[in-house]
Amino acid sequence: KMRVPRSTVERVRGMWTPSFVRRVKEELKRRGIVAITVFDREYPEYLKEIAQPPWVLYIKGEPSLLSETCFAVVGTRKPTQYGKRVARRMGAEIASLGWVVVSGMAAGIDADAHRGALEANGKTIAVLGTGVDVVYPKHLRSLYEELVQKGAVCSEMPPGTTPHPGLFP
């Protein structure tokens, strides 16, 4: 059994004061970021069923999309032209059925699936391995902006978290 030292508990308790929590909430709101915890009603039910659900989800865009029927599309970052066309068409067809296309906004198949959903005026969510305020890869900034406006980006990483190989399992 592992115990947390009393000094650590006291340090955390001293830092996480009601005024600190209020300032964090105000800053998230100012930046257009919604934070939902595993204890919140809005937390996606199916996500609670995985072995280690994230304690907190940060979202920019429309949080309610996380609770809709979703279809994940993932693939290589270096697809063929055929693969890119198929991913885009899949994204559009899945979205036209009313499902939410979920992918990782990586270059390649992920980005094309998101684009297909957006072109079909459908719904799409990007699950990021960075903070929701960090655009990665940088050349996909316009896709990121469109996802925030017409869909959502979400992450379990706190805002400001930059890319690191361990965050992209």
CSV table of C-alpha atoms in Angstrom, one decimal:
chain,number,residue,atom,x,y,z
A,1,LYS,CA,0.0,0.0,0.0
A,2,MET,CA,1.4,3.4,-1.1
A,3,ARG,CA,0.9,6.4,1.1
A,4,VAL,CA,1.2,10.0,0.2
A,5,PRO,CA,3.4,11.9,2.6
A,6,ARG,CA,1.5,14.3,4.8
A,7,SER,CA,3.7,17.2,3.6
A,8,THR,CA,2.6,16.5,0.0
A,9,VAL,CA,-1.0,16.5,1.0
A,10,GLU,CA,-0.7,19.8,2.8
A,11,ARG,CA,1.2,21.4,-0.1
A,12,VAL,CA,-1.5,20.3,-2.5
A,13,ARG,CA,-4.3,21.5,-0.1
A,14,GLY,CA,-2.5,24.8,0.2
A,15,MET,CA,-2.3,25.3,-3.5
A,16,TRP,CA,-5.8,24.1,-4.5
A,17,THR,CA,-7.6,26.8,-2.6
A,18,PRO,CA,-11.2,27.9,-3.6
A,19,SER,CA,-9.8,31.1,-5.1
A,20,PHE,CA,-7.2,29.1,-7.2
A,21,VAL,CA,-9.9,26.8,-8.5
A,22,ARG,CA,-12.1,29.9,-9.4
A,23,ARG,CA,-9.2,31.6,-11.2
A,24,VAL,CA,-8.5,28.4,-13.2
A,25,LYS,CA,-12.2,28.1,-14.2
A,26,GLU,CA,-12.3,31.8,-15.2
A,27,GLU,CA,-9.1,31.4,-17.3
A,28,LEU,CA,-10.5,28.3,-19.1
A,29,LYS,CA,-13.7,30.1,-19.8
A,30,ARG,CA,-11.9,33.1,-21.2
A,31,ARG,CA,-9.9,30.8,-23.5
A,32,GLY,CA,-13.1,28.9,-24.7
A,33,ILE,CA,-12.1,25.7,-23.0
A,34,VAL,CA,-14.6,23.5,-21.2
A,35,ALA,CA,-13.3,21.0,-18.6
A,36,ILE,CA,-15.5,18.0,-17.6
A,37,THR,CA,-14.5,15.4,-15.1
A,38,VAL,CA,-15.5,11.8,-14.8
A,39,PHE,CA,-17.9,12.9,-12.1
A,40,ASP,CA,-19.8,15.3,-14.4
A,41,ARG,CA,-23.1,14.4,-16.0
A,42,GLU,CA,-21.7,15.5,-19.4
A,43,TYR,CA,-18.9,13.0,-19.3
A,44,PRO,CA,-19.3,10.4,-22.1
A,45,GLU,CA,-20.8,7.2,-20.6
A,46,TYR,CA,-18.9,4.8,-22.9
A,47,LEU,CA,-15.6,6.5,-22.0
A,48,LYS,CA,-16.3,5.5,-18.3
A,49,GLU,CA,-16.2,1.9,-19.4
A,50,ILE,CA,-12.6,1.8,-20.5
A,51,ALA,CA,-9.9,0.5,-18.1
A,52,GLN,CA,-8.5,3.9,-17.2
A,53,PRO,CA,-10.9,6.7,-18.2
A,54,PRO,CA,-9.3,10.2,-18.1
A,55,TRP,CA,-10.2,12.1,-15.0
A,56,VAL,CA,-10.6,15.3,-16.9
A,57,LEU,CA,-11.4,16.1,-20.6
A,58,TYR,CA,-10.6,19.5,-22.0
A,59,ILE,CA,-12.8,20.6,-24.9
A,60,LYS,CA,-12.8,23.4,-27.4
A,61,GLY,CA,-15.9,23.5,-29.6
A,62,GLU,CA,-19.1,21.6,-28.9
A,63,PRO,CA,-18.8,19.3,-25.8
A,64,SER,CA,-22.2,17.6,-26.5
A,65,LEU,CA,-20.6,15.8,-29.5
A,66,LEU,CA,-18.7,13.5,-27.2
A,67,SER,CA,-22.0,11.9,-26.1
A,68,GLU,CA,-23.3,11.3,-29.6
A,69,THR,CA,-22.9,8.1,-31.6
A,70,CYS,CA,-19.2,8.2,-32.8
A,71,PHE,CA,-17.2,6.3,-35.4
A,72,ALA,CA,-13.4,6.4,-35.1
A,73,VAL,CA,-11.2,6.6,-38.2
A,74,VAL,CA,-7.5,6.3,-37.8
A,75,GLY,CA,-4.7,5.5,-40.2
A,76,THR,CA,-1.2,6.2,-41.5
A,77,ARG,CA,0.4,9.6,-41.6
A,78,LYS,CA,1.8,8.8,-45.0
A,79,PRO,CA,-1.1,7.5,-47.1
A,80,THR,CA,-1.3,6.9,-50.8
A,81,GLN,CA,-3.5,9.2,-52.9
A,82,TYR,CA,-6.0,6.4,-53.0
A,83,GLY,CA,-6.0,6.1,-49.2
A,84,LYS,CA,-6.5,9.9,-48.8
A,85,ARG,CA,-9.5,9.8,-51.2
A,86,VAL,CA,-11.0,6.8,-49.4
A,87,ALA,CA,-10.5,8.4,-45.9
A,88,ARG,CA,-12.2,11.7,-47.1
A,89,ARG,CA,-15.1,9.8,-48.6
A,90,MET,CA,-15.5,7.6,-45.5
A,91,GLY,CA,-15.5,10.7,-43.3
A,92,ALA,CA,-18.2,12.2,-45.5
A,93,GLU,CA,-20.4,9.1,-45.6
A,94,ILE,CA,-20.1,8.4,-41.9
A,95,ALA,CA,-21.0,12.0,-41.1
A,96,SER,CA,-23.9,11.9,-43.6
A,97,LEU,CA,-25.4,9.0,-41.6
A,98,GLY,CA,-25.5,11.3,-38.6
A,99,TRP,CA,-22.6,9.8,-36.8
A,100,VAL,CA,-19.7,11.8,-35.3
A,101,VAL,CA,-16.4,11.1,-37.0
A,102,VAL,CA,-13.6,10.9,-34.4
A,103,SER,CA,-9.9,10.9,-35.3
A,104,GLY,CA,-6.7,12.4,-34.1
A,105,MET,CA,-6.1,15.3,-36.4
A,106,ALA,CA,-2.7,13.8,-37.5
A,107,ALA,CA,-1.5,14.5,-41.0
A,108,GLY,CA,-2.7,11.9,-43.4
A,109,ILE,CA,-5.8,9.6,-42.9
A,110,ASP,CA,-6.9,11.4,-39.7
A,111,ALA,CA,-7.0,14.9,-41.3
A,112,ASP,CA,-8.7,13.6,-44.4
A,113,ALA,CA,-11.4,11.8,-42.4
A,114,HIS,CA,-12.1,15.1,-40.5
A,115,ARG,CA,-12.1,17.1,-43.8
A,116,GLY,CA,-14.6,14.7,-45.3
A,117,ALA,CA,-17.0,15.0,-42.4
A,118,LEU,CA,-16.7,18.8,-42.5
A,119,GLU,CA,-17.3,18.9,-46.3
A,120,ALA,CA,-20.5,16.9,-45.7
A,121,ASN,CA,-21.6,19.4,-43.1
A,122,GLY,CA,-21.3,16.6,-40.6
A,123,LYS,CA,-19.9,16.4,-37.0
A,124,THR,CA,-16.4,15.6,-36.1
A,125,ILE,CA,-14.1,15.5,-33.1
A,126,ALA,CA,-10.3,15.5,-33.0
A,127,VAL,CA,-8.8,13.7,-30.0
A,128,LEU,CA,-5.4,15.4,-29.4
A,129,GLY,CA,-2.2,14.2,-27.8
A,130,THR,CA,-1.5,17.8,-26.8
A,131,GLY,CA,-3.4,20.4,-25.0
A,132,VAL,CA,-6.6,21.6,-26.8
A,133,ASP,CA,-4.9,25.0,-27.3
A,134,VAL,CA,-1.8,23.5,-29.0
A,135,VAL,CA,-2.0,23.0,-32.8
A,136,TYR,CA,0.0,19.9,-33.9
A,137,PRO,CA,1.0,19.4,-36.5
A,138,LYS,CA,1.3,23.2,-37.1
A,139,HIS,CA,0.5,23.0,-40.9
A,140,LEU,CA,-3.0,21.8,-39.9
A,141,ARG,CA,-3.9,25.1,-38.2
A,142,SER,CA,-6.8,25.9,-40.6
A,143,LEU,CA,-8.3,22.4,-40.0
A,144,TYR,CA,-7.9,22.9,-36.3
A,145,GLU,CA,-9.8,26.2,-36.5
A,146,GLU,CA,-12.6,24.7,-38.5
A,147,LEU,CA,-12.9,21.8,-36.0
A,148,VAL,CA,-13.2,24.2,-33.1
A,149,GLN,CA,-15.9,26.2,-35.0
A,150,LYS,CA,-17.9,23.4,-36.5
A,151,GLY,CA,-17.1,20.4,-34.3
A,152,ALA,CA,-14.7,19.9,-31.3
A,153,VAL,CA,-11.2,19.2,-30.3
A,154,CYS,CA,-10.6,17.4,-27.0
A,155,SER,CA,-7.7,16.1,-24.9
A,156,GLU,CA,-7.0,14.6,-21.5
A,157,MET,CA,-3.8,16.7,-21.5
A,158,PRO,CA,-4.0,20.1,-19.7
A,159,PRO,CA,-4.0,23.2,-21.8
A,160,GLY,CA,-0.5,24.2,-22.9
A,161,THR,CA,0.8,20.6,-23.1
A,162,THR,CA,3.1,20.4,-26.1
A,163,PRO,CA,3.8,17.3,-28.3
A,164,HIS,CA,5.8,14.5,-26.9
A,165,PRO,CA,6.1,11.0,-28.3
A,166,GLY,CA,4.7,9.4,-25.1
A,167,LEU,CA,1.5,11.3,-25.5
A,168,PHE,CA,0.7,9.6,-28.9
A,169,PRO,CA,0.1,5.9,-28.0
